[in-house]
Amino acid sequence: MKQEHTGRHSRAIHGGLDPLEHRGAVSVPIYQSSTFAFPSAEEGAARFLGQSDGLIYTRLGNPTIQALEACVAGLEGGCGAVGAATGMAAVSTVFLALLGSGDHVVATRPLYGPTGVMIGTRLSRFGVSFTFARAAEAAEIERAVRPATRLVYIETPANPTVDLVDIAAVAEVAHRVGAVLVVDNTFAGPHLQRPFEWGADVVLHSATKSLNGHADVVAGIVVARTAPVLQALREAAVAYGTTMDPHQAWLVLRGIRTLGMRVERAQANAQALAGWLERHPAVEWVRYPGLPSHPQYELARRQMDGPGSIIAFELRGGVEAGRRLMNTLRFITLAVSLGGVETLIEHPASMTHKGVSEAEQREQGITAGLVRLAVGCEDEADLRADLEQALATL
Ligand code: 4LM
């Protein structure tokens, strides 16, 4: 990427690409090759020794994947990135790279259901212990940290309640005990929030979501602030094989070129819909970081460049009314996932967060009636009309 591109849209559009490195191609070519020829046995040996940075094998590095990694690292302001097969592969790469037996993890909740399950049930197999703290409770996070804490893991805004975590405050707590702060930045994305600016050490994404933005690939990516952390992440990804493939990387990169435009449009739709829903007589409550009624509205304004496009809400009729709404919508699609151009709606308690026990769901604010609306880029009037006709049937 040419250094003069410093604006966020420009970085997203040009990041990772110098056309002259690719015979003039303006779209990064898909290097759909598992392995790369060495010009000589000596050069092959030099590449394995790390004395030459030439290509070896796609699990270790591939030009299309490297272009995506450079682009996302540039958007986040990190020193480099590692592509991963899925968002969950990105999460596990971080744990496999940075934790060992005897280490302790502090994680805020809520988290994407399977991430919480991984921390709560799988890390113990590797001798790693954990403590959960509530996302919005800084004092709880502070109490959870111990001398053995090596990693603090947060999601902000959190899935699915859109609770926020104060990244700078948690970075301070983590660094006091020498722990790294890992931020899952999937909900906001780098166009709206760059956790390195607030002291994070590692940022990860389910690239399936807004980075790709078109609901046609699953992928993940991890970004490091410093070179030693980047190296640890790369070594773990290569060793455990959590890496992505070039076609996946190309799809994500193609989506990223329009990241800011999509995110800003979806956010404008979400802001309008959230305010309208909050005033609707069928709606019990709405949680959206762009509404003054969000308990962390001020934090959202400080930490984010915009509140994003995910709305959590509950209807007056609770879970039954929510089900009826989801079954009656015409083109707002009933499906999990988020961050795409199409608007999706889902029921966290029975879908994305099904793996979390009912008691824990309640503790985290995932009420039985909570419905999650992931707003896309359609015309706002059409989205409102679809919601209106469905709400009218209640
Ligand atoms: C969903 N989410 O919520 P892959 N981190 C966050 C996520 O929301 C997700 C992942 C990681 C949803 C998927 C069905 C904050 C996923 C995991 O699905 O492995 O790319 O990402 O609807």
mmCIF file of N, CA and C and ligand atoms in Angstrom, residues 84-91 111-115 153 155-160 184-187 204-209 217-220 335-338 344 346 351-353 372 374, ligand 1:
data_model
loop_
_atom_site.group_PDB
_atom_site.id
_atom_site.type_symbol
_atom_site.label_atom_id
_atom_site.label_comp_id
_atom_site.label_asym_id
_atom_site.label_seq_id
_atom_site.Cartn_x
_atom_site.Cartn_y
_atom_site.Cartn_z
ATOM 1 N N ALA A 84 -7.263 -16.348 9.068
ATOM 2 C CA ALA A 84 -7.702 -17.589 9.715
ATOM 3 C C ALA A 84 -8.915 -18.150 8.963
ATOM 4 N N ALA A 85 -9.095 -19.465 9.093
ATOM 5 C CA ALA A 85 -10.130 -20.165 8.325
ATOM 6 C C ALA A 85 -11.535 -19.654 8.638
ATOM 7 N N THR A 86 -11.781 -19.283 9.885
ATOM 8 C CA THR A 86 -13.081 -18.787 10.337
ATOM 9 C C THR A 86 -12.819 -17.790 11.465
ATOM 10 N N GLY A 87 -13.878 -17.125 11.924
ATOM 11 C CA GLY A 87 -13.725 -16.279 13.106
ATOM 12 C C GLY A 87 -13.306 -17.125 14.308
ATOM 13 N N MET A 88 -13.895 -18.314 14.446
ATOM 14 C CA MET A 88 -13.529 -19.164 15.586
ATOM 15 C C MET A 88 -12.067 -19.625 15.476
ATOM 16 N N ALA A 89 -11.568 -19.818 14.244
ATOM 17 C CA ALA A 89 -10.146 -20.161 14.072
ATOM 18 C C ALA A 89 -9.275 -18.984 14.511
ATOM 19 N N ALA A 90 -9.754 -17.772 14.284
ATOM 20 C CA ALA A 90 -9.015 -16.591 14.749
ATOM 21 C C ALA A 90 -8.955 -16.593 16.277
ATOM 22 N N VAL A 91 -10.090 -16.899 16.916
ATOM 23 C CA VAL A 91 -10.139 -16.931 18.386
ATOM 24 C C VAL A 91 -9.188 -18.016 18.905
ATOM 25 N N LEU A 111 -20.373 -12.757 25.335
ATOM 26 C CA LEU A 111 -19.489 -12.972 24.198
ATOM 27 C C LEU A 111 -20.302 -13.746 23.173
ATOM 28 N N TYR A 112 -19.846 -13.772 21.929
ATOM 29 C CA TYR A 112 -20.465 -14.689 20.967
ATOM 30 C C TYR A 112 -20.513 -16.080 21.626
ATOM 31 N N GLY A 113 -21.673 -16.740 21.595
ATOM 32 C CA GLY A 113 -21.887 -17.981 22.338
ATOM 33 C C GLY A 113 -20.718 -18.958 22.297
ATOM 34 N N PRO A 114 -20.309 -19.414 21.103
ATOM 35 C CA PRO A 114 -19.218 -20.394 21.032
ATOM 36 C C PRO A 114 -17.884 -19.900 21.598
ATOM 37 N N THR A 115 -17.630 -18.591 21.577
ATOM 38 C CA THR A 115 -16.378 -18.081 22.178
ATOM 39 C C THR A 115 -16.438 -18.292 23.690
ATOM 40 N N TYR A 153 -9.735 -10.999 27.593
ATOM 41 C CA TYR A 153 -10.458 -11.125 26.320
ATOM 42 C C TYR A 153 -11.781 -10.381 26.398
ATOM 43 N N GLU A 155 -15.146 -8.367 24.093
ATOM 44 C CA GLU A 155 -15.890 -8.150 22.854
ATOM 45 C C GLU A 155 -16.654 -6.846 23.068
ATOM 46 N N THR A 156 -16.467 -5.857 22.215
ATOM 47 C CA THR A 156 -17.185 -4.591 22.381
ATOM 48 C C THR A 156 -17.469 -3.936 21.041
ATOM 49 N N PRO A 157 -18.741 -3.648 20.704
ATOM 50 C CA PRO A 157 -19.956 -4.045 21.414
ATOM 51 C C PRO A 157 -20.066 -5.567 21.496
ATOM 52 N N ALA A 158 -20.674 -6.035 22.601
ATOM 53 C CA ALA A 158 -20.747 -7.470 22.854
ATOM 54 C C ALA A 158 -21.956 -8.089 22.153
ATOM 55 N N ASN A 159 -21.767 -9.297 21.724
ATOM 56 C CA ASN A 159 -22.795 -10.073 21.047
ATOM 57 C C ASN A 159 -23.601 -10.844 22.088
ATOM 58 N N PRO A 160 -24.907 -10.695 22.222
ATOM 59 C CA PRO A 160 -25.834 -9.977 21.363
ATOM 60 C C PRO A 160 -26.415 -8.726 22.023
ATOM 61 N N ASP A 184 -12.175 -8.621 20.409
ATOM 62 C CA ASP A 184 -12.933 -9.063 19.240
ATOM 63 C C ASP A 184 -13.681 -7.840 18.725
ATOM 64 N N ASN A 185 -13.230 -7.330 17.584
ATOM 65 C CA ASN A 185 -13.754 -6.067 17.028
ATOM 66 C C ASN A 185 -14.766 -6.324 15.910
ATOM 67 N N THR A 186 -15.369 -7.518 15.927
ATOM 68 C CA THR A 186 -16.274 -7.902 14.834
ATOM 69 C C THR A 186 -17.475 -6.966 14.714
ATOM 70 N N PHE A 187 -18.117 -6.619 15.844
ATOM 71 C CA PHE A 187 -19.363 -5.843 15.764
ATOM 72 C C PHE A 187 -19.133 -4.439 15.203
ATOM 73 N N LEU A 204 -9.094 -9.077 16.852
ATOM 74 C CA LEU A 204 -9.494 -10.141 15.927
ATOM 75 C C LEU A 204 -10.886 -9.868 15.371
ATOM 76 N N HIS A 205 -11.157 -10.566 14.260
ATOM 77 C CA HIS A 205 -12.440 -10.408 13.578
ATOM 78 C C HIS A 205 -12.965 -11.745 13.102
ATOM 79 N N SER A 206 -14.273 -11.890 13.159
ATOM 80 C CA SER A 206 -14.928 -12.817 12.259
ATOM 81 C C SER A 206 -15.064 -12.026 10.967
ATOM 82 N N ALA A 207 -14.184 -12.327 9.994
ATOM 83 C CA ALA A 207 -14.216 -11.603 8.711
ATOM 84 C C ALA A 207 -15.439 -11.991 7.889
ATOM 85 N N THR A 208 -16.152 -13.003 8.361
ATOM 86 C CA THR A 208 -17.438 -13.406 7.797
ATOM 87 C C THR A 208 -18.419 -12.233 7.798
ATOM 88 N N LYS A 209 -18.233 -11.309 8.747
ATOM 89 C CA LYS A 209 -19.211 -10.261 9.006
ATOM 90 C C LYS A 209 -18.910 -9.016 8.168
ATOM 91 N N VAL A 217 -18.952 -15.979 2.503
ATOM 92 C CA VAL A 217 -17.731 -16.668 2.925
ATOM 93 C C VAL A 217 -17.678 -16.680 4.449
ATOM 94 N N VAL A 218 -17.052 -17.695 5.040
ATOM 95 C CA VAL A 218 -16.681 -17.609 6.453
ATOM 96 C C VAL A 218 -15.157 -17.460 6.505
ATOM 97 N N ALA A 219 -14.686 -16.601 7.373
ATOM 98 C CA ALA A 219 -13.246 -16.323 7.461
ATOM 99 C C ALA A 219 -12.968 -15.565 8.749
ATOM 100 N N GLY A 220 -11.700 -15.545 9.144
ATOM 101 C CA GLY A 220 -11.310 -14.791 10.332
ATOM 102 C C GLY A 220 -9.966 -14.132 10.116
ATOM 103 N N ALA A 335 -32.128 -15.331 10.006
ATOM 104 C CA ALA A 335 -30.867 -16.080 9.887
ATOM 105 C C ALA A 335 -29.876 -15.519 10.887
ATOM 106 N N VAL A 336 -28.946 -16.383 11.349
ATOM 107 C CA VAL A 336 -27.851 -15.878 12.178
ATOM 108 C C VAL A 336 -26.833 -15.198 11.266
ATOM 109 N N SER A 337 -25.808 -14.613 11.874
ATOM 110 C CA SER A 337 -24.761 -13.824 11.226
ATOM 111 C C SER A 337 -25.190 -12.356 11.162
ATOM 112 N N LEU A 338 -24.306 -11.514 10.701
ATOM 113 C CA LEU A 338 -24.509 -10.061 10.771
ATOM 114 C C LEU A 338 -23.448 -9.381 9.908
ATOM 115 N N LEU A 344 -30.612 -9.039 8.725
ATOM 116 C CA LEU A 344 -30.909 -10.359 9.292
ATOM 117 C C LEU A 344 -31.470 -10.183 10.700
ATOM 118 N N GLU A 346 -32.484 -12.553 14.312
ATOM 119 C CA GLU A 346 -32.355 -13.865 14.968
ATOM 120 C C GLU A 346 -32.697 -13.751 16.439
ATOM 121 N N MET A 351 -30.638 -19.543 19.499
ATOM 122 C CA MET A 351 -29.797 -19.714 18.298
ATOM 123 C C MET A 351 -28.324 -19.457 18.625
ATOM 124 N N THR A 352 -27.811 -18.241 18.385
ATOM 125 C CA THR A 352 -26.365 -17.992 18.540
ATOM 126 C C THR A 352 -25.834 -18.253 19.950
ATOM 127 N N HIS A 353 -26.685 -18.121 20.971
ATOM 128 C CA HIS A 353 -26.224 -18.282 22.349
ATOM 129 C C HIS A 353 -26.876 -19.479 23.026
ATOM 130 N N ARG A 372 -32.298 -9.986 18.020
ATOM 131 C CA ARG A 372 -31.155 -9.229 17.489
ATOM 132 C C ARG A 372 -31.389 -8.914 16.016
ATOM 133 N N ALA A 374 -29.675 -7.322 12.795
ATOM 134 C CA ALA A 374 -28.412 -6.907 12.171
ATOM 135 C C ALA A 374 -28.798 -6.158 10.902
HETATM 136 C C1 4LM B 1 -23.528 -14.594 14.917
HETATM 137 N N1 4LM B 1 -21.139 -14.729 15.003
HETATM 138 O O1 4LM B 1 -23.464 -13.912 15.947
HETATM 139 P P1 4LM B 1 -17.210 -17.359 12.490
HETATM 140 N N2 4LM B 1 -16.800 -13.319 17.029
HETATM 141 C C2 4LM B 1 -18.011 -12.719 16.987
HETATM 142 C C3 4LM B 1 -19.060 -13.296 16.255
HETATM 143 O O2 4LM B 1 -20.232 -12.656 16.230
HETATM 144 C C4 4LM B 1 -18.845 -14.524 15.586
HETATM 145 C C5 4LM B 1 -17.575 -15.128 15.652
HETATM 146 C C6 4LM B 1 -16.576 -14.488 16.384
HETATM 147 C C7 4LM B 1 -22.291 -15.274 14.470
HETATM 148 C C8 4LM B 1 -22.271 -16.374 13.674
HETATM 149 C C9 4LM B 1 -23.398 -17.249 13.374
HETATM 150 C C10 4LM B 1 -18.227 -11.446 17.738
HETATM 151 C C11 4LM B 1 -19.929 -15.169 14.883
HETATM 152 C C12 4LM B 1 -17.259 -16.423 14.968
HETATM 153 O O3 4LM B 1 -18.645 -17.692 12.406
HETATM 154 O O4 4LM B 1 -16.358 -18.520 12.924
HETATM 155 O O5 4LM B 1 -16.672 -16.692 11.256
HETATM 156 O O6 4LM B 1 -17.064 -16.202 13.612
HETATM 157 O O7 4LM B 1 -24.576 -14.699 14.257
#
